[in-house]
Short mmCIF file of N, CA and C in Angstrom, two decimals:
data_model
loop_
_atom_site.label_atom_id
_atom_site.label_comp_id
_atom_site.label_asym_id
_atom_site.label_seq_id
_atom_site.Cartn_x
_atom_site.Cartn_y
_atom_site.Cartn_z
N MET A 1 19.60 4.11 10.94
CA MET A 1 19.97 4.25 9.54
C MET A 1 18.86 5.01 8.80
N ASN A 2 19.25 6.04 8.06
CA ASN A 2 18.28 6.86 7.34
C ASN A 2 17.91 6.19 6.03
N GLU A 3 16.63 6.30 5.72
CA GLU A 3 16.14 5.80 4.43
C GLU A 3 16.46 6.84 3.36
N PRO A 4 16.80 6.38 2.16
CA PRO A 4 17.02 7.37 1.09
C PRO A 4 15.68 8.03 0.75
N PRO A 5 15.74 9.25 0.23
CA PRO A 5 14.49 9.94 -0.11
C PRO A 5 13.78 9.22 -1.26
N THR A 6 12.48 9.40 -1.31
CA THR A 6 11.70 8.85 -2.42
C THR A 6 11.94 9.72 -3.65
N LYS A 7 11.48 9.20 -4.77
CA LYS A 7 11.62 9.96 -6.02
C LYS A 7 10.89 11.29 -5.91
N ASP A 8 9.66 11.25 -5.41
CA ASP A 8 8.89 12.49 -5.27
C ASP A 8 9.57 13.48 -4.32
N GLN A 9 10.19 12.95 -3.26
CA GLN A 9 10.89 13.83 -2.32
C GLN A 9 12.09 14.50 -2.99
N GLU A 10 12.82 13.73 -3.79
CA GLU A 10 13.97 14.31 -4.50
C GLU A 10 13.51 15.40 -5.47
N ILE A 11 12.42 15.14 -6.17
CA ILE A 11 11.89 16.14 -7.12
C ILE A 11 11.45 17.39 -6.37
N LYS A 12 10.81 17.23 -5.22
CA LYS A 12 10.38 18.38 -4.42
C LYS A 12 11.58 19.17 -3.91
N VAL A 13 12.66 18.48 -3.57
CA VAL A 13 13.88 19.17 -3.13
C VAL A 13 14.41 20.05 -4.26
N LEU A 14 14.40 19.52 -5.47
CA LEU A 14 14.86 20.30 -6.62
C LEU A 14 13.96 21.52 -6.85
N GLN A 15 12.64 21.31 -6.72
CA GLN A 15 11.72 22.44 -6.90
C GLN A 15 11.95 23.51 -5.84
N LYS A 16 12.11 23.07 -4.58
CA LYS A 16 12.36 24.03 -3.49
C LYS A 16 13.70 24.75 -3.70
N MET A 17 14.69 23.99 -4.16
CA MET A 17 16.01 24.59 -4.40
C MET A 17 15.90 25.66 -5.47
N SER A 18 15.19 25.35 -6.55
CA SER A 18 15.01 26.32 -7.63
C SER A 18 14.27 27.55 -7.13
N ASP A 19 13.19 27.32 -6.38
CA ASP A 19 12.42 28.44 -5.83
C ASP A 19 13.27 29.25 -4.86
N GLY A 20 14.04 28.55 -4.03
CA GLY A 20 14.87 29.23 -3.02
C GLY A 20 15.97 30.07 -3.64
N LEU A 21 16.55 29.58 -4.72
CA LEU A 21 17.61 30.34 -5.38
C LEU A 21 17.06 31.52 -6.15
N GLY A 22 15.87 31.38 -6.70
CA GLY A 22 15.22 32.48 -7.41
C GLY A 22 15.70 32.64 -8.84
N PRO A 23 14.96 33.48 -9.59
CA PRO A 23 15.25 33.65 -11.02
C PRO A 23 16.51 34.46 -11.31
N ASP A 24 17.02 35.19 -10.31
CA ASP A 24 18.20 36.02 -10.55
C ASP A 24 19.50 35.33 -10.14
N SER A 25 19.39 34.09 -9.69
CA SER A 25 20.60 33.36 -9.30
C SER A 25 21.20 32.66 -10.52
N TYR A 26 22.38 32.11 -10.33
CA TYR A 26 23.02 31.37 -11.42
C TYR A 26 22.33 30.03 -11.66
N LEU A 27 22.04 29.31 -10.60
CA LEU A 27 21.51 27.95 -10.74
C LEU A 27 19.99 27.87 -10.73
N GLY A 28 19.30 28.84 -10.14
CA GLY A 28 17.84 28.78 -10.06
C GLY A 28 17.17 28.56 -11.41
N PRO A 29 17.46 29.42 -12.40
CA PRO A 29 16.83 29.23 -13.72
C PRO A 29 17.25 27.90 -14.38
N TRP A 30 18.51 27.52 -14.18
CA TRP A 30 18.99 26.27 -14.77
C TRP A 30 18.24 25.08 -14.17
N ILE A 31 18.08 25.08 -12.87
CA ILE A 31 17.35 23.98 -12.21
C ILE A 31 15.90 23.97 -12.68
N ARG A 32 15.28 25.14 -12.76
CA ARG A 32 13.87 25.22 -13.19
C ARG A 32 13.73 24.69 -14.62
N GLN A 33 14.62 25.07 -15.51
CA GLN A 33 14.56 24.60 -16.89
C GLN A 33 14.86 23.10 -16.98
N SER A 34 15.72 22.60 -16.12
CA SER A 34 16.11 21.20 -16.15
C SER A 34 15.14 20.30 -15.40
N LEU A 35 14.28 20.90 -14.58
CA LEU A 35 13.41 20.12 -13.71
C LEU A 35 12.54 19.10 -14.45
N PRO A 36 11.90 19.45 -15.58
CA PRO A 36 11.10 18.42 -16.26
C PRO A 36 11.94 17.20 -16.68
N TYR A 37 13.12 17.47 -17.23
CA TYR A 37 14.00 16.38 -17.63
C TYR A 37 14.47 15.58 -16.42
N LEU A 38 14.88 16.28 -15.38
CA LEU A 38 15.36 15.61 -14.17
C LEU A 38 14.25 14.78 -13.52
N ALA A 39 13.04 15.34 -13.46
CA ALA A 39 11.92 14.61 -12.86
C ALA A 39 11.60 13.36 -13.67
N ASP A 40 11.59 13.49 -15.00
CA ASP A 40 11.34 12.31 -15.85
C ASP A 40 12.41 11.26 -15.64
N ALA A 41 13.65 11.68 -15.57
CA ALA A 41 14.76 10.74 -15.38
C ALA A 41 14.64 10.05 -14.02
N ILE A 42 14.31 10.81 -12.97
CA ILE A 42 14.17 10.23 -11.63
C ILE A 42 13.03 9.22 -11.62
N ARG A 43 11.89 9.60 -12.18
CA ARG A 43 10.73 8.69 -12.21
C ARG A 43 11.01 7.43 -13.02
N ALA A 44 11.85 7.53 -14.03
CA ALA A 44 12.15 6.38 -14.89
C ALA A 44 13.35 5.58 -14.38
N ASP A 45 13.87 5.94 -13.22
CA ASP A 45 15.04 5.27 -12.66
C ASP A 45 16.26 5.36 -13.58
N VAL A 46 16.34 6.46 -14.27
CA VAL A 46 17.49 6.70 -15.15
C VAL A 46 18.30 7.83 -14.52
N PRO A 47 19.53 7.56 -14.18
CA PRO A 47 20.32 8.66 -13.60
C PRO A 47 20.47 9.80 -14.61
N PRO A 48 20.23 11.02 -14.20
CA PRO A 48 20.37 12.15 -15.13
C PRO A 48 21.82 12.27 -15.62
N ILE A 49 21.94 12.78 -16.82
CA ILE A 49 23.27 13.00 -17.39
C ILE A 49 23.90 14.18 -16.65
N SER A 50 25.13 13.99 -16.25
CA SER A 50 25.80 15.07 -15.51
C SER A 50 26.20 16.20 -16.45
N ALA A 51 26.39 17.36 -15.86
CA ALA A 51 26.83 18.51 -16.65
C ALA A 51 28.17 18.21 -17.32
N PHE A 52 29.02 17.47 -16.62
CA PHE A 52 30.32 17.11 -17.20
C PHE A 52 30.13 16.22 -18.43
N GLU A 53 29.22 15.25 -18.33
CA GLU A 53 28.97 14.37 -19.47
C GLU A 53 28.38 15.16 -20.65
N LEU A 54 27.48 16.10 -20.33
CA LEU A 54 26.93 16.95 -21.38
C LEU A 54 28.02 17.79 -22.04
N TYR A 55 28.92 18.32 -21.21
CA TYR A 55 30.03 19.10 -21.73
C TYR A 55 30.93 18.25 -22.63
N GLU A 56 31.23 17.03 -22.17
CA GLU A 56 32.07 16.14 -22.98
C GLU A 56 31.40 15.81 -24.30
N GLN A 57 30.09 15.53 -24.25
CA GLN A 57 29.36 15.22 -25.49
C GLN A 57 29.33 16.41 -26.42
N ALA A 58 29.09 17.60 -25.88
CA ALA A 58 29.08 18.80 -26.71
C ALA A 58 30.45 19.03 -27.33
N SER A 59 31.51 18.80 -26.56
CA SER A 59 32.87 18.95 -27.10
C SER A 59 33.12 17.95 -28.21
N ALA A 60 32.71 16.71 -27.99
CA ALA A 60 32.88 15.67 -29.02
C ALA A 60 32.08 16.03 -30.26
N ASP A 61 30.87 16.54 -30.07
CA ASP A 61 30.05 16.94 -31.22
C ASP A 61 30.69 18.09 -32.00
N ARG A 62 31.27 19.06 -31.26
CA ARG A 62 31.95 20.17 -31.95
C ARG A 62 33.15 19.66 -32.75
N LEU A 63 33.91 18.73 -32.18
CA LEU A 63 35.06 18.18 -32.90
C LEU A 63 34.60 17.41 -34.14
N ALA A 64 33.53 16.63 -33.98
CA ALA A 64 33.01 15.87 -35.12
C ALA A 64 32.51 16.82 -36.21
N ALA A 65 31.85 17.90 -35.80
CA ALA A 65 31.37 18.88 -36.78
C ALA A 65 32.53 19.54 -37.50
N ALA A 66 33.58 19.88 -36.77
CA ALA A 66 34.76 20.49 -37.39
C ALA A 66 35.41 19.53 -38.37
N ALA A 67 35.49 18.26 -37.99
CA ALA A 67 36.07 17.25 -38.89
C ALA A 67 35.21 17.09 -40.14
N SER A 68 33.88 17.09 -39.95
CA SER A 68 32.98 16.97 -41.10
C SER A 68 33.13 18.17 -42.04
N ARG A 69 33.23 19.36 -41.44
CA ARG A 69 33.43 20.56 -42.27
C ARG A 69 34.74 20.47 -43.04
N GLN A 70 35.79 20.01 -42.38
CA GLN A 70 37.09 19.89 -43.05
C GLN A 70 37.01 18.90 -44.21
N ILE A 71 36.36 17.77 -43.99
CA ILE A 71 36.20 16.78 -45.06
C ILE A 71 35.38 17.37 -46.20
N ALA A 72 34.31 18.09 -45.87
CA ALA A 72 33.47 18.70 -46.90
C ALA A 72 34.27 19.72 -47.71
N HIS A 73 35.10 20.51 -47.04
CA HIS A 73 35.94 21.49 -47.76
C HIS A 73 36.94 20.78 -48.66
N GLN A 74 37.53 19.71 -48.18
CA GLN A 74 38.48 18.96 -49.00
C GLN A 74 37.79 18.36 -50.22
N GLU A 75 36.61 17.79 -50.00
CA GLU A 75 35.87 17.21 -51.12
C GLU A 75 35.45 18.28 -52.12
N ALA A 76 35.02 19.43 -51.61
CA ALA A 76 34.64 20.54 -52.49
C ALA A 76 35.85 21.01 -53.30
N ARG A 77 37.00 21.11 -52.61
CA ARG A 77 38.23 21.52 -53.31
C ARG A 77 38.57 20.52 -54.41
N LEU A 78 38.43 19.24 -54.12
CA LEU A 78 38.72 18.19 -55.11
C LEU A 78 37.78 18.31 -56.30
N ILE A 79 36.50 18.54 -56.04
CA ILE A 79 35.52 18.69 -57.12
C ILE A 79 35.86 19.91 -57.97
N LEU A 80 36.20 21.02 -57.31
CA LEU A 80 36.56 22.23 -58.07
C LEU A 80 37.84 22.02 -58.89
N ASP A 81 38.83 21.38 -58.29
CA ASP A 81 40.08 21.12 -59.02
C ASP A 81 39.82 20.23 -60.23
N THR A 82 39.01 19.21 -60.05
CA THR A 82 38.67 18.31 -61.16
C THR A 82 37.92 19.07 -62.25
N ALA A 83 36.99 19.93 -61.85
CA ALA A 83 36.24 20.72 -62.83
C ALA A 83 37.17 21.67 -63.58
N ARG A 84 38.12 22.29 -62.86
CA ARG A 84 39.09 23.18 -63.52
C ARG A 84 39.95 22.41 -64.52
N GLN A 85 40.40 21.23 -64.13
CA GLN A 85 41.21 20.42 -65.03
C GLN A 85 40.43 20.05 -66.29
N LYS A 86 39.17 19.67 -66.10
CA LYS A 86 38.34 19.32 -67.26
C LYS A 86 38.10 20.54 -68.14
N ALA A 87 37.86 21.69 -67.51
CA ALA A 87 37.66 22.92 -68.28
C ALA A 87 38.92 23.30 -69.05
N ASP A 88 40.08 23.15 -68.41
CA ASP A 88 41.35 23.44 -69.09
C ASP A 88 41.55 22.50 -70.27
N GLU A 89 41.24 21.23 -70.08
CA GLU A 89 41.39 20.25 -71.17
C GLU A 89 40.43 20.58 -72.31
N LEU A 90 39.19 20.95 -71.99
CA LEU A 90 38.24 21.34 -73.04
C LEU A 90 38.71 22.58 -73.77
N LEU A 91 39.29 23.54 -73.04
CA LEU A 91 39.82 24.75 -73.68
C LEU A 91 40.97 24.39 -74.61
N ARG A 92 41.86 23.51 -74.15
CA ARG A 92 42.98 23.09 -75.02
C ARG A 92 42.45 22.40 -76.29
N GLN A 93 41.47 21.53 -76.11
CA GLN A 93 40.90 20.85 -77.28
C GLN A 93 40.23 21.83 -78.23
N ALA A 94 39.47 22.77 -77.67
CA ALA A 94 38.77 23.76 -78.50
C ALA A 94 39.77 24.64 -79.24
N THR A 95 40.84 25.03 -78.54
CA THR A 95 41.87 25.86 -79.18
C THR A 95 42.56 25.10 -80.31
N ALA A 96 42.89 23.83 -80.04
CA ALA A 96 43.53 23.00 -81.08
C ALA A 96 42.59 22.81 -82.27
N ASP A 97 41.31 22.57 -81.99
CA ASP A 97 40.34 22.41 -83.08
C ASP A 97 40.21 23.71 -83.88
N ALA A 98 40.17 24.85 -83.18
CA ALA A 98 40.05 26.13 -83.86
C ALA A 98 41.28 26.40 -84.73
N GLU A 99 42.46 26.08 -84.21
CA GLU A 99 43.69 26.28 -84.99
C GLU A 99 43.70 25.37 -86.21
N ARG A 100 43.25 24.14 -86.04
CA ARG A 100 43.21 23.19 -87.17
C ARG A 100 42.23 23.68 -88.24
N ILE A 101 41.06 24.15 -87.80
CA ILE A 101 40.05 24.65 -88.75
C ILE A 101 40.57 25.89 -89.46
N THR A 102 41.22 26.78 -88.70
CA THR A 102 41.78 28.00 -89.29
C THR A 102 42.85 27.64 -90.31
N SER A 103 43.71 26.70 -89.97
CA SER A 103 44.77 26.28 -90.89
C SER A 103 44.18 25.71 -92.17
N ARG A 104 43.16 24.86 -92.03
CA ARG A 104 42.53 24.27 -93.22
C ARG A 104 41.83 25.35 -94.06
N ALA A 105 41.23 26.32 -93.38
CA ALA A 105 40.56 27.40 -94.11
C ALA A 105 41.59 28.19 -94.92
N TRP A 106 42.75 28.50 -94.32
CA TRP A 106 43.78 29.23 -95.04
C TRP A 106 44.33 28.39 -96.19
N GLN A 107 44.45 27.09 -95.97
CA GLN A 107 44.90 26.22 -97.07
C GLN A 107 43.90 26.25 -98.23
N ALA A 108 42.62 26.20 -97.88
CA ALA A 108 41.59 26.24 -98.92
C ALA A 108 41.61 27.58 -99.65
N ILE A 109 41.83 28.66 -98.90
CA ILE A 109 41.89 29.99 -99.53
C ILE A 109 43.09 30.07 -100.46
N ARG A 110 44.26 29.60 -100.01
CA ARG A 110 45.46 29.62 -100.86
C ARG A 110 45.26 28.78 -102.12
N LEU A 111 44.65 27.62 -101.94
CA LEU A 111 44.39 26.73 -103.09
C LEU A 111 43.44 27.41 -104.07
N ALA A 112 42.41 28.05 -103.55
CA ALA A 112 41.45 28.73 -104.41
C ALA A 112 42.12 29.88 -105.13
N MET A 113 43.02 30.60 -104.47
CA MET A 113 43.71 31.72 -105.12
C MET A 113 44.64 31.21 -106.22
N LYS A 114 45.30 30.07 -106.00
CA LYS A 114 46.17 29.49 -107.02
C LYS A 114 45.35 29.10 -108.24
N GLU A 115 44.17 28.54 -107.99
CA GLU A 115 43.32 28.13 -109.10
C GLU A 115 42.84 29.34 -109.87
N LEU A 116 42.57 30.44 -109.17
CA LEU A 116 42.12 31.64 -109.83
C LEU A 116 43.26 32.28 -110.64
N GLU A 117 44.49 32.14 -110.19
CA GLU A 117 45.63 32.72 -110.88
C GLU A 117 45.98 31.90 -112.12
N ALA A 118 45.62 30.65 -112.09
CA ALA A 118 46.01 29.79 -113.21
C ALA A 118 45.08 29.92 -114.39
#
């Protein structure tokens, strides 16, 4: 029965694999970049996260980000709509006040002209 490799042996296999594949291969640079993380995980008795798990997490993160963006856009739209409604109401009030002031001014002018004619 074969003994499983030691942690150091597994790390050396990864280093040799990276060196053997070289910098122009698909996996060589990836293994070399991942080696510090993989070595730390092996030494800590923590199984490394698989590429599939990383892919799933990245996909979940992208979906969460898209959902957050959508919520932010909806909230921004609500804030803008509320601001427009308030601005429209203020414009209506200002217009009504201006018409009331104008009407009173014309009434005062007419009254003053009647007094001058009398």
